PDB file of C-alpha atoms in Angstrom:
ATOM      1  CA  UNK I  25     110.342 101.547  97.740  1.00 52.00           C
ATOM      2  CA  UNK I  26     109.652 102.443 101.330  1.00 46.00           C
ATOM      3  CA  UNK I  27     108.806 105.133 103.822  1.00 44.00           C
ATOM      4  CA  UNK I  28     110.128 105.781 107.361  1.00 40.00           C
ATOM      5  CA  UNK I  29     109.933 108.925 109.469  1.00 41.00           C
ATOM      6  CA  UNK I  30     111.885 109.820 112.618  1.00 38.00           C
ATOM      7  CA  UNK I  31     110.575 112.110 115.295  1.00 45.00           C
ATOM      8  CA  UNK I  32     113.813 113.841 116.279  1.00 37.00           C
ATOM      9  CA  UNK I  33     116.863 115.434 114.702  1.00 43.00           C
ATOM     10  CA  UNK I  34     118.956 115.040 117.855  1.00 45.00           C
ATOM     11  CA  UNK I  35     120.320 111.665 116.742  1.00 47.00           C
ATOM     12  CA  UNK I  36     121.585 113.198 113.523  1.00 47.00           C
ATOM     13  CA  UNK I  37     123.420 115.953 115.374  1.00 47.00           C
ATOM     14  CA  UNK I  38     125.050 113.465 117.736  1.00 48.00           C
ATOM     15  CA  UNK I  39     126.071 111.158 114.917  1.00 48.00           C
ATOM     16  CA  UNK I  40     127.456 114.002 112.858  1.00 46.00           C
ATOM     17  CA  UNK I  41     129.591 115.213 115.724  1.00 42.00           C
ATOM     18  CA  UNK I  42     130.945 111.731 116.260  1.00 44.00           C
ATOM     19  CA  UNK I  43     131.911 111.101 112.641  1.00 46.00           C
ATOM     20  CA  UNK I  44     135.307 112.086 111.342  1.00 41.00           C
ATOM     21  CA  UNK I  45     135.359 114.250 108.226  1.00 44.00           C
ATOM     22  CA  UNK I  46     137.103 111.507 106.280  1.00 50.00           C
ATOM     23  CA  UNK I  47     135.880 107.902 106.240  1.00 64.00           C
ATOM     24  CA  UNK I  48     138.547 105.202 106.419  1.00 88.00           C
ATOM     25  CA  UNK I  49     135.896 102.496 105.963  1.00 97.00           C
ATOM     26  CA  UNK I  50     132.436 103.350 104.663  1.00 98.00           C
ATOM     27  CA  UNK I  51     129.707 101.113 106.064  1.00 98.00           C
ATOM     28  CA  UNK I  52     126.865 100.467 103.632  1.00 98.00           C
ATOM     29  CA  UNK I  53     123.576  99.512 105.288  1.00 98.00           C
ATOM     30  CA  UNK I  54     121.094  97.271 103.487  1.00 98.00           C
ATOM     31  CA  UNK I  55     118.173  95.032 104.394  1.00 98.00           C
ATOM     32  CA  UNK I  56     119.373  91.780 102.836  1.00 97.00           C
ATOM     33  CA  UNK I  57     115.792  90.610 102.322  1.00 96.00           C
ATOM     34  CA  UNK I  58     114.543  92.263  99.128  1.00 95.00           C
ATOM     35  CA  UNK I  59     115.602  90.328  96.034  1.00 95.00           C
ATOM     36  CA  UNK I  60     116.608  91.116  93.369  1.00 95.00           C
ATOM     37  CA  UNK I  61     117.816  94.369  94.932  1.00 97.00           C
ATOM     38  CA  UNK I  62     119.486  92.855  97.986  1.00 98.00           C
ATOM     39  CA  UNK I  63     119.477  89.459  99.684  1.00 98.00           C
ATOM     40  CA  UNK I  64     121.707  87.089 101.629  1.00 98.00           C
ATOM     41  CA  UNK I  65     123.184  84.326  99.466  1.00 98.00           C
ATOM     42  CA  UNK I  66     124.025  80.743 100.447  1.00 98.00           C
ATOM     43  CA  UNK I  67     127.450  81.868 101.632  1.00 98.00           C
ATOM     44  CA  UNK I  68     125.834  84.272 104.101  1.00 98.00           C
ATOM     45  CA  UNK I  69     126.931  87.351 102.159  1.00 98.00           C
ATOM     46  CA  UNK I  70     124.995  90.348 100.865  1.00 98.00           C
ATOM     47  CA  UNK I  71     124.179  89.777  97.197  1.00 98.00           C
ATOM     48  CA  UNK I  72     121.996  91.184  94.431  1.00 98.00           C
ATOM     49  CA  UNK I  73     121.779  94.288  92.264  1.00 98.00           C
ATOM     50  CA  UNK I  74     122.696  96.692  95.036  1.00 98.00           C
ATOM     51  CA  UNK I  75     125.681  94.642  96.196  1.00 98.00           C
ATOM     52  CA  UNK I  76     127.199  94.790  92.710  1.00 98.00           C
ATOM     53  CA  UNK I  77     126.244  98.448  92.327  1.00 98.00           C
ATOM     54  CA  UNK I  78     127.532  99.461  95.745  1.00 98.00           C
ATOM     55  CA  UNK I  79     130.879  97.746  95.231  1.00 98.00           C
ATOM     56  CA  UNK I  80     131.313  99.504  91.885  1.00 98.00           C
ATOM     57  CA  UNK I  81     130.370 102.887  93.338  1.00 98.00           C
ATOM     58  CA  UNK I  82     132.917 102.443  96.139  1.00 98.00           C
ATOM     59  CA  UNK I  83     135.561 101.565  93.567  1.00 98.00           C
ATOM     60  CA  UNK I  84     134.834 104.653  91.488  1.00 98.00           C
ATOM     61  CA  UNK I  85     134.755 106.872  94.568  1.00 98.00           C
ATOM     62  CA  UNK I  86     138.055 105.322  95.734  1.00 98.00           C
ATOM     63  CA  UNK I  87     136.539 104.289  99.046  1.00 98.00           C
ATOM     64  CA  UNK I  88     136.928 101.155 101.142  1.00 98.00           C
ATOM     65  CA  UNK I  89     133.472  99.836 101.978  1.00 98.00           C
ATOM     66  CA  UNK I  90     131.918  97.103 104.083  1.00 98.00           C
ATOM     67  CA  UNK I  91     128.347  95.841 104.202  1.00 98.00           C
ATOM     68  CA  UNK I  92     126.011  95.904 107.205  1.00 98.00           C
ATOM     69  CA  UNK I  93     122.506  94.408 107.319  1.00 98.00           C
ATOM     70  CA  UNK I  94     119.656  95.955 109.271  1.00 98.00           C
ATOM     71  CA  UNK I  95     115.918  95.313 109.571  1.00 97.00           C
ATOM     72  CA  UNK I  96     113.864  97.591 107.361  1.00 96.00           C
ATOM     73  CA  UNK I  97     111.756  99.178 110.089  1.00 94.00           C
ATOM     74  CA  UNK I  98     114.820 100.672 111.813  1.00 97.00           C
ATOM     75  CA  UNK I  99     117.073 101.225 108.822  1.00 98.00           C
ATOM     76  CA  UNK I 100     116.780 105.031 108.801  1.00 98.00           C
ATOM     77  CA  UNK I 101     117.004 105.499 112.599  1.00 98.00           C
ATOM     78  CA  UNK I 102     120.171 103.401 112.695  1.00 98.00           C
ATOM     79  CA  UNK I 103     121.715 105.425 109.867  1.00 98.00           C
ATOM     80  CA  UNK I 104     120.964 108.641 111.742  1.00 98.00           C
ATOM     81  CA  UNK I 105     122.400 107.253 114.983  1.00 97.00           C
ATOM     82  CA  UNK I 106     125.659 106.278 113.239  1.00 97.00           C
ATOM     83  CA  UNK I 107     125.462 102.472 112.961  1.00 98.00           C
ATOM     84  CA  UNK I 108     126.483 102.774 109.305  1.00 98.00           C
ATOM     85  CA  UNK I 109     127.264 105.580 106.866  1.00 98.00           C
ATOM     86  CA  UNK I 110     124.810 105.103 104.003  1.00 98.00           C
ATOM     87  CA  UNK I 111     121.687 103.177 103.051  1.00 98.00           C
ATOM     88  CA  UNK I 112     121.547 101.300  99.761  1.00 98.00           C
ATOM     89  CA  UNK I 113     118.433  99.185 100.176  1.00 98.00           C
ATOM     90  CA  UNK I 114     115.815  99.676  97.476  1.00 96.00           C
ATOM     91  CA  UNK I 115     114.716 102.911  99.149  1.00 96.00           C
ATOM     92  CA  UNK I 116     112.489 105.163  97.067  1.00 95.00           C
ATOM     93  CA  UNK I 117     113.154 108.880  97.231  1.00 95.00           C
ATOM     94  CA  UNK I 118     110.186 110.618  98.868  1.00 93.00           C
ATOM     95  CA  UNK I 119     109.656 114.106 100.338  1.00 92.00           C
ATOM     96  CA  UNK I 120     108.929 112.587 103.765  1.00 92.00           C
ATOM     97  CA  UNK I 121     112.240 110.741 103.903  1.00 95.00           C
ATOM     98  CA  UNK I 122     114.096 113.739 102.513  1.00 96.00           C
ATOM     99  CA  UNK I 123     113.136 115.628 105.675  1.00 96.00           C
ATOM    100  CA  UNK I 124     115.249 113.181 107.697  1.00 97.00           C
ATOM    101  CA  UNK I 125     118.092 112.104 105.385  1.00 98.00           C
ATOM    102  CA  UNK I 126     119.801 113.373 102.228  1.00 98.00           C
ATOM    103  CA  UNK I 127     119.578 111.354  99.016  1.00 98.00           C
ATOM    104  CA  UNK I 128     121.874 110.975  96.074  1.00 98.00           C
ATOM    105  CA  UNK I 129     120.356 111.195  92.621  1.00 98.00           C
ATOM    106  CA  UNK I 130     118.365 108.070  91.808  1.00 98.00           C
ATOM    107  CA  UNK I 131     120.201 104.967  90.612  1.00 98.00           C
ATOM    108  CA  UNK I 132     117.022 103.444  89.215  1.00 97.00           C
ATOM    109  CA  UNK I 133     114.232 105.418  87.544  1.00 95.00           C
ATOM    110  CA  UNK I 134     110.772 105.344  89.135  1.00 92.00           C
ATOM    111  CA  UNK I 135     109.536 101.767  88.815  1.00 87.00           C
ATOM    112  CA  UNK I 136     105.883 100.722  89.090  1.00 93.00           C
ATOM    113  CA  UNK I 137     104.389  98.910  92.031  1.00 96.00           C
ATOM    114  CA  UNK I 138     101.933  96.105  91.353  1.00 97.00           C
ATOM    115  CA  UNK I 139      99.255  93.954  92.956  1.00 98.00           C
ATOM    116  CA  UNK I 140      99.529  90.167  92.974  1.00 98.00           C
ATOM    117  CA  UNK I 141      96.942  87.653  94.156  1.00 98.00           C
ATOM    118  CA  UNK I 142      95.869  84.019  93.982  1.00 97.00           C
ATOM    119  CA  UNK I 143      92.985  84.911  91.647  1.00 96.00           C
ATOM    120  CA  UNK I 144      92.564  87.420  88.836  1.00 95.00           C
ATOM    121  CA  UNK I 145      89.050  88.117  90.155  1.00 95.00           C
ATOM    122  CA  UNK I 146      90.155  89.439  93.544  1.00 96.00           C
ATOM    123  CA  UNK I 147      88.381  92.577  94.792  1.00 94.00           C
ATOM    124  CA  UNK I 148      91.177  95.076  95.364  1.00 96.00           C
ATOM    125  CA  UNK I 149      88.864  97.941  96.282  1.00 93.00           C
ATOM    126  CA  UNK I 150      87.240  96.073  99.159  1.00 94.00           C
ATOM    127  CA  UNK I 151      89.888  93.507  99.991  1.00 96.00           C
ATOM    128  CA  UNK I 152      92.673  92.984 102.501  1.00 98.00           C
ATOM    129  CA  UNK I 153      95.960  94.142 100.959  1.00 98.00           C
ATOM    130  CA  UNK I 154      99.316  93.048 102.379  1.00 98.00           C
ATOM    131  CA  UNK I 155     102.318  95.391 102.224  1.00 98.00           C
ATOM    132  CA  UNK I 156     105.637  95.707 104.002  1.00 97.00           C
ATOM    133  CA  UNK I 157     105.580  97.988 107.032  1.00 96.00           C
ATOM    134  CA  UNK I 158     106.813 101.538 106.457  1.00 92.00           C
ATOM    135  CA  UNK I 159     106.765 101.386 102.653  1.00 95.00           C
ATOM    136  CA  UNK I 160     105.294 103.662 100.020  1.00 95.00           C
ATOM    137  CA  UNK I 161     103.091 100.717  99.069  1.00 97.00           C
ATOM    138  CA  UNK I 162     101.650 100.508 102.595  1.00 97.00           C
ATOM    139  CA  UNK I 163     101.006 104.250 102.514  1.00 95.00           C
ATOM    140  CA  UNK I 164      99.213 103.890  99.187  1.00 96.00           C
ATOM    141  CA  UNK I 165      96.882 101.173 100.477  1.00 97.00           C
ATOM    142  CA  UNK I 166      95.696 103.562 103.202  1.00 97.00           C
ATOM    143  CA  UNK I 167      94.438 105.874 100.439  1.00 96.00           C
ATOM    144  CA  UNK I 168      92.391 103.103  98.765  1.00 97.00           C
ATOM    145  CA  UNK I 169      88.780 103.569  99.796  1.00 95.00           C
ATOM    146  CA  UNK I 170      87.335 100.312 101.129  1.00 96.00           C
ATOM    147  CA  UNK I 171      90.639  98.414 101.239  1.00 97.00           C
ATOM    148  CA  UNK I 172      92.172  97.138 104.491  1.00 98.00           C
ATOM    149  CA  UNK I 173      95.929  97.331 105.003  1.00 98.00           C
ATOM    150  CA  UNK I 174      97.702  94.334 106.553  1.00 98.00           C
ATOM    151  CA  UNK I 175     101.360  95.120 107.296  1.00 98.00           C
ATOM    152  CA  UNK I 176     104.293  92.729 107.744  1.00 98.00           C
ATOM    153  CA  UNK I 177     107.960  93.309 108.664  1.00 96.00           C
ATOM    154  CA  UNK I 178     109.372  91.586 105.553  1.00 96.00           C
ATOM    155  CA  UNK I 179     108.292  91.293 101.903  1.00 96.00           C
ATOM    156  CA  UNK I 180     108.346  87.490 102.060  1.00 96.00           C
ATOM    157  CA  UNK I 181     105.691  87.620 104.778  1.00 98.00           C
ATOM    158  CA  UNK I 182     103.406  89.711 102.572  1.00 98.00           C
ATOM    159  CA  UNK I 183     103.486  87.042  99.873  1.00 98.00           C
ATOM    160  CA  UNK I 184     102.996  84.274 102.441  1.00 98.00           C
ATOM    161  CA  UNK I 185      99.884  86.068 103.708  1.00 98.00           C
ATOM    162  CA  UNK I 186      98.382  85.923 100.232  1.00 98.00           C
ATOM    163  CA  UNK I 187      99.210  82.233  99.864  1.00 97.00           C
ATOM    164  CA  UNK I 188      97.657  81.421 103.240  1.00 98.00           C
ATOM    165  CA  UNK I 189      94.503  83.414 102.525  1.00 97.00           C
ATOM    166  CA  UNK I 190      95.189  85.923 105.284  1.00 98.00           C
ATOM    167  CA  UNK I 191      95.339  88.674 102.631  1.00 98.00           C
ATOM    168  CA  UNK I 192      93.547  88.958  99.302  1.00 98.00           C
ATOM    169  CA  UNK I 193      96.472  90.572  97.488  1.00 98.00           C
ATOM    170  CA  UNK I 194      99.932  92.027  98.003  1.00 98.00           C
ATOM    171  CA  UNK I 195     101.173  95.422  96.806  1.00 98.00           C
ATOM    172  CA  UNK I 196     104.926  95.679  96.283  1.00 97.00           C
ATOM    173  CA  UNK I 197     107.591  96.787  93.827  1.00 95.00           C
ATOM    174  CA  UNK I 198     106.879  95.036  90.551  1.00 95.00           C
ATOM    175  CA  UNK I 199     110.575  94.160  90.207  1.00 93.00           C
ATOM    176  CA  UNK I 200     110.261  92.195  93.455  1.00 95.00           C
ATOM    177  CA  UNK I 201     107.007  90.498  92.459  1.00 96.00           C
ATOM    178  CA  UNK I 202     107.996  89.447  88.917  1.00 95.00           C
ATOM    179  CA  UNK I 203     110.105  86.440  90.016  1.00 94.00           C
ATOM    180  CA  UNK I 204     107.519  85.595  92.700  1.00 96.00           C
ATOM    181  CA  UNK I 205     104.804  85.377  90.048  1.00 97.00           C
ATOM    182  CA  UNK I 206     106.992  83.570  87.511  1.00 96.00           C
ATOM    183  CA  UNK I 207     108.183  80.957  90.009  1.00 96.00           C
ATOM    184  CA  UNK I 208     104.657  80.271  91.297  1.00 96.00           C
ATOM    185  CA  UNK I 209     103.740  78.370  88.119  1.00 94.00           C
ATOM    186  CA  UNK I 210     100.450  80.212  87.803  1.00 95.00           C
ATOM    187  CA  UNK I 211      99.494  80.056  91.480  1.00 97.00           C
ATOM    188  CA  UNK I 212     100.025  83.814  91.892  1.00 98.00           C
ATOM    189  CA  UNK I 213      99.067  86.326  89.182  1.00 98.00           C
ATOM    190  CA  UNK I 214      99.286  90.063  88.679  1.00 98.00           C
ATOM    191  CA  UNK I 215      95.955  91.836  89.088  1.00 98.00           C
ATOM    192  CA  UNK I 216      94.742  95.361  88.416  1.00 96.00           C
ATOM    193  CA  UNK I 217      96.810  98.206  87.018  1.00 95.00           C
ATOM    194  CA  UNK I 218     100.409  99.040  87.894  1.00 96.00           C
ATOM    195  CA  UNK I 219     100.764 101.877  90.416  1.00 95.00           C
ATOM    196  CA  UNK I 220     103.442 104.561  89.861  1.00 92.00           C
ATOM    197  CA  UNK I 221     104.929 105.484  93.238  1.00 92.00           C
ATOM    198  CA  UNK I 222     108.065 107.290  94.419  1.00 89.00           C
ATOM    199  CA  UNK I 223     110.817 109.133  92.609  1.00 92.00           C
ATOM    200  CA  UNK I 224     113.187 106.286  91.891  1.00 95.00           C
ATOM    201  CA  UNK I 225     115.653 104.627  94.259  1.00 97.00           C
ATOM    202  CA  UNK I 226     118.618 106.459  95.759  1.00 98.00           C
ATOM    203  CA  UNK I 227     121.253 106.143  98.456  1.00 98.00           C
ATOM    204  CA  UNK I 228     120.490 107.854 101.774  1.00 98.00           C
ATOM    205  CA  UNK I 229     122.991 109.683 103.987  1.00 98.00           C
ATOM    206  CA  UNK I 230     122.964 111.635 107.205  1.00 98.00           C
ATOM    207  CA  UNK I 231     122.288 115.308 106.567  1.00 97.00           C
ATOM    208  CA  UNK I 232     125.570 116.032 108.340  1.00 97.00           C
ATOM    209  CA  UNK I 233     127.546 114.064 105.706  1.00 97.00           C
ATOM    210  CA  UNK I 234     127.295 116.039 102.425  1.00 98.00           C
ATOM    211  CA  UNK I 235     130.866 115.299 101.330  1.00 98.00           C
ATOM    212  CA  UNK I 236     130.395 111.530 101.400  1.00 98.00           C
ATOM    213  CA  UNK I 237     127.019 111.829  99.687  1.00 98.00           C
ATOM    214  CA  UNK I 238     128.647 113.925  96.972  1.00 98.00           C
ATOM    215  CA  UNK I 239     131.264 111.258  96.257  1.00 98.00           C
ATOM    216  CA  UNK I 240     128.624 108.598  95.713  1.00 98.00           C
ATOM    217  CA  UNK I 241     126.454 110.963  93.715  1.00 98.00           C
ATOM    218  CA  UNK I 242     129.344 111.624  91.334  1.00 98.00           C
ATOM    219  CA  UNK I 243     130.012 107.882  91.030  1.00 98.00           C
ATOM    220  CA  UNK I 244     126.346 107.231  90.172  1.00 98.00           C
ATOM    221  CA  UNK I 245     126.484 109.926  87.505  1.00 98.00           C
ATOM    222  CA  UNK I 246     129.621 108.391  85.996  1.00 98.00           C
ATOM    223  CA  UNK I 247     127.852 105.027  85.705  1.00 98.00           C
ATOM    224  CA  UNK I 248     124.903 106.698  84.001  1.00 98.00           C
ATOM    225  CA  UNK I 249     127.248 108.485  81.619  1.00 98.00           C
ATOM    226  CA  UNK I 250     129.162 105.382  80.489  1.00 98.00           C
ATOM    227  CA  UNK I 251     126.128 103.081  80.313  1.00 98.00           C
ATOM    228  CA  UNK I 252     127.235 100.617  82.981  1.00 98.00           C
ATOM    229  CA  UNK I 253     124.290 101.455  85.247  1.00 98.00           C
ATOM    230  CA  UNK I 254     121.754 100.551  82.558  1.00 98.00           C
ATOM    231  CA  UNK I 255     123.669  97.315  81.916  1.00 98.00           C
ATOM    232  CA  UNK I 256     123.422  96.394  85.619  1.00 98.00           C
ATOM    233  CA  UNK I 257     119.698  97.187  85.654  1.00 97.00           C
ATOM    234  CA  UNK I 258     119.118  94.853  82.699  1.00 97.00           C
ATOM    235  CA  UNK I 259     121.293  92.110  84.200  1.00 97.00           C
ATOM    236  CA  UNK I 260     119.725  92.123  87.664  1.00 96.00           C
ATOM    237  CA  UNK I 261     116.253  93.669  87.284  1.00 94.00           C
ATOM    238  CA  UNK I 262     115.367  92.549  83.782  1.00 92.00           C
ATOM    239  CA  UNK I 263     115.201  94.038  80.299  1.00 93.00           C
ATOM    240  CA  UNK I 264     111.708  95.424  80.936  1.00 89.00           C
ATOM    241  CA  UNK I 265     112.725  97.371  84.038  1.00 90.00           C
ATOM    242  CA  UNK I 266     112.874 101.187  83.504  1.00 92.00           C
ATOM    243  CA  UNK I 267     116.312 102.454  82.466  1.00 94.00           C
ATOM    244  CA  UNK I 268     118.043 105.810  82.082  1.00 96.00           C
TER     245      UNK I 268
END
């Protein structure tokens, strides 16, 4: 889904030295603002596909876990500095991120990104395109000749910019945009072709924490093997979402 780089490895070394080899409570960091992957429900709790998935992975790995929310633009730095132990937040696996953190295998296959706008006739090539800051979608817009990138801290703000006319279109994960388009009653429509980006979504860990990463990686594989991961994808992301 998204792309963040950090300029130093010193934080990782400090965090690794501070962490015990065994984790009594594993803190899972998420954004809480990217439905259907993760969001805060009416009870003030983390909810969505990744909440259900993360709880099941912790159960299979025989770990006690708790959830922590963090703004997207600092979610990798605060993992590296030790504020939580893993990221499970709709984060696409990319080579740039893999230089800073270590990923599990993907728990969703690569899923297309898509453009949405108020009109099917919008000029994507020469228009203003909204995207969330630090995402693979924002990076893609910078490669579109003639297009202007307009970045926002949250995905909701990218959609609001389209509705207000500040942006001509939004580029985001199609799984995120599907309910936005469906609930708009025709006000917002998909435009242009889908854009394949990223290598699927995975959990991110400090590079100094291979043992914990391995436990979650094995749990993800077990859910792929018994079919429960595909069932969760269908339940939360829709029958048309890519599956294993």
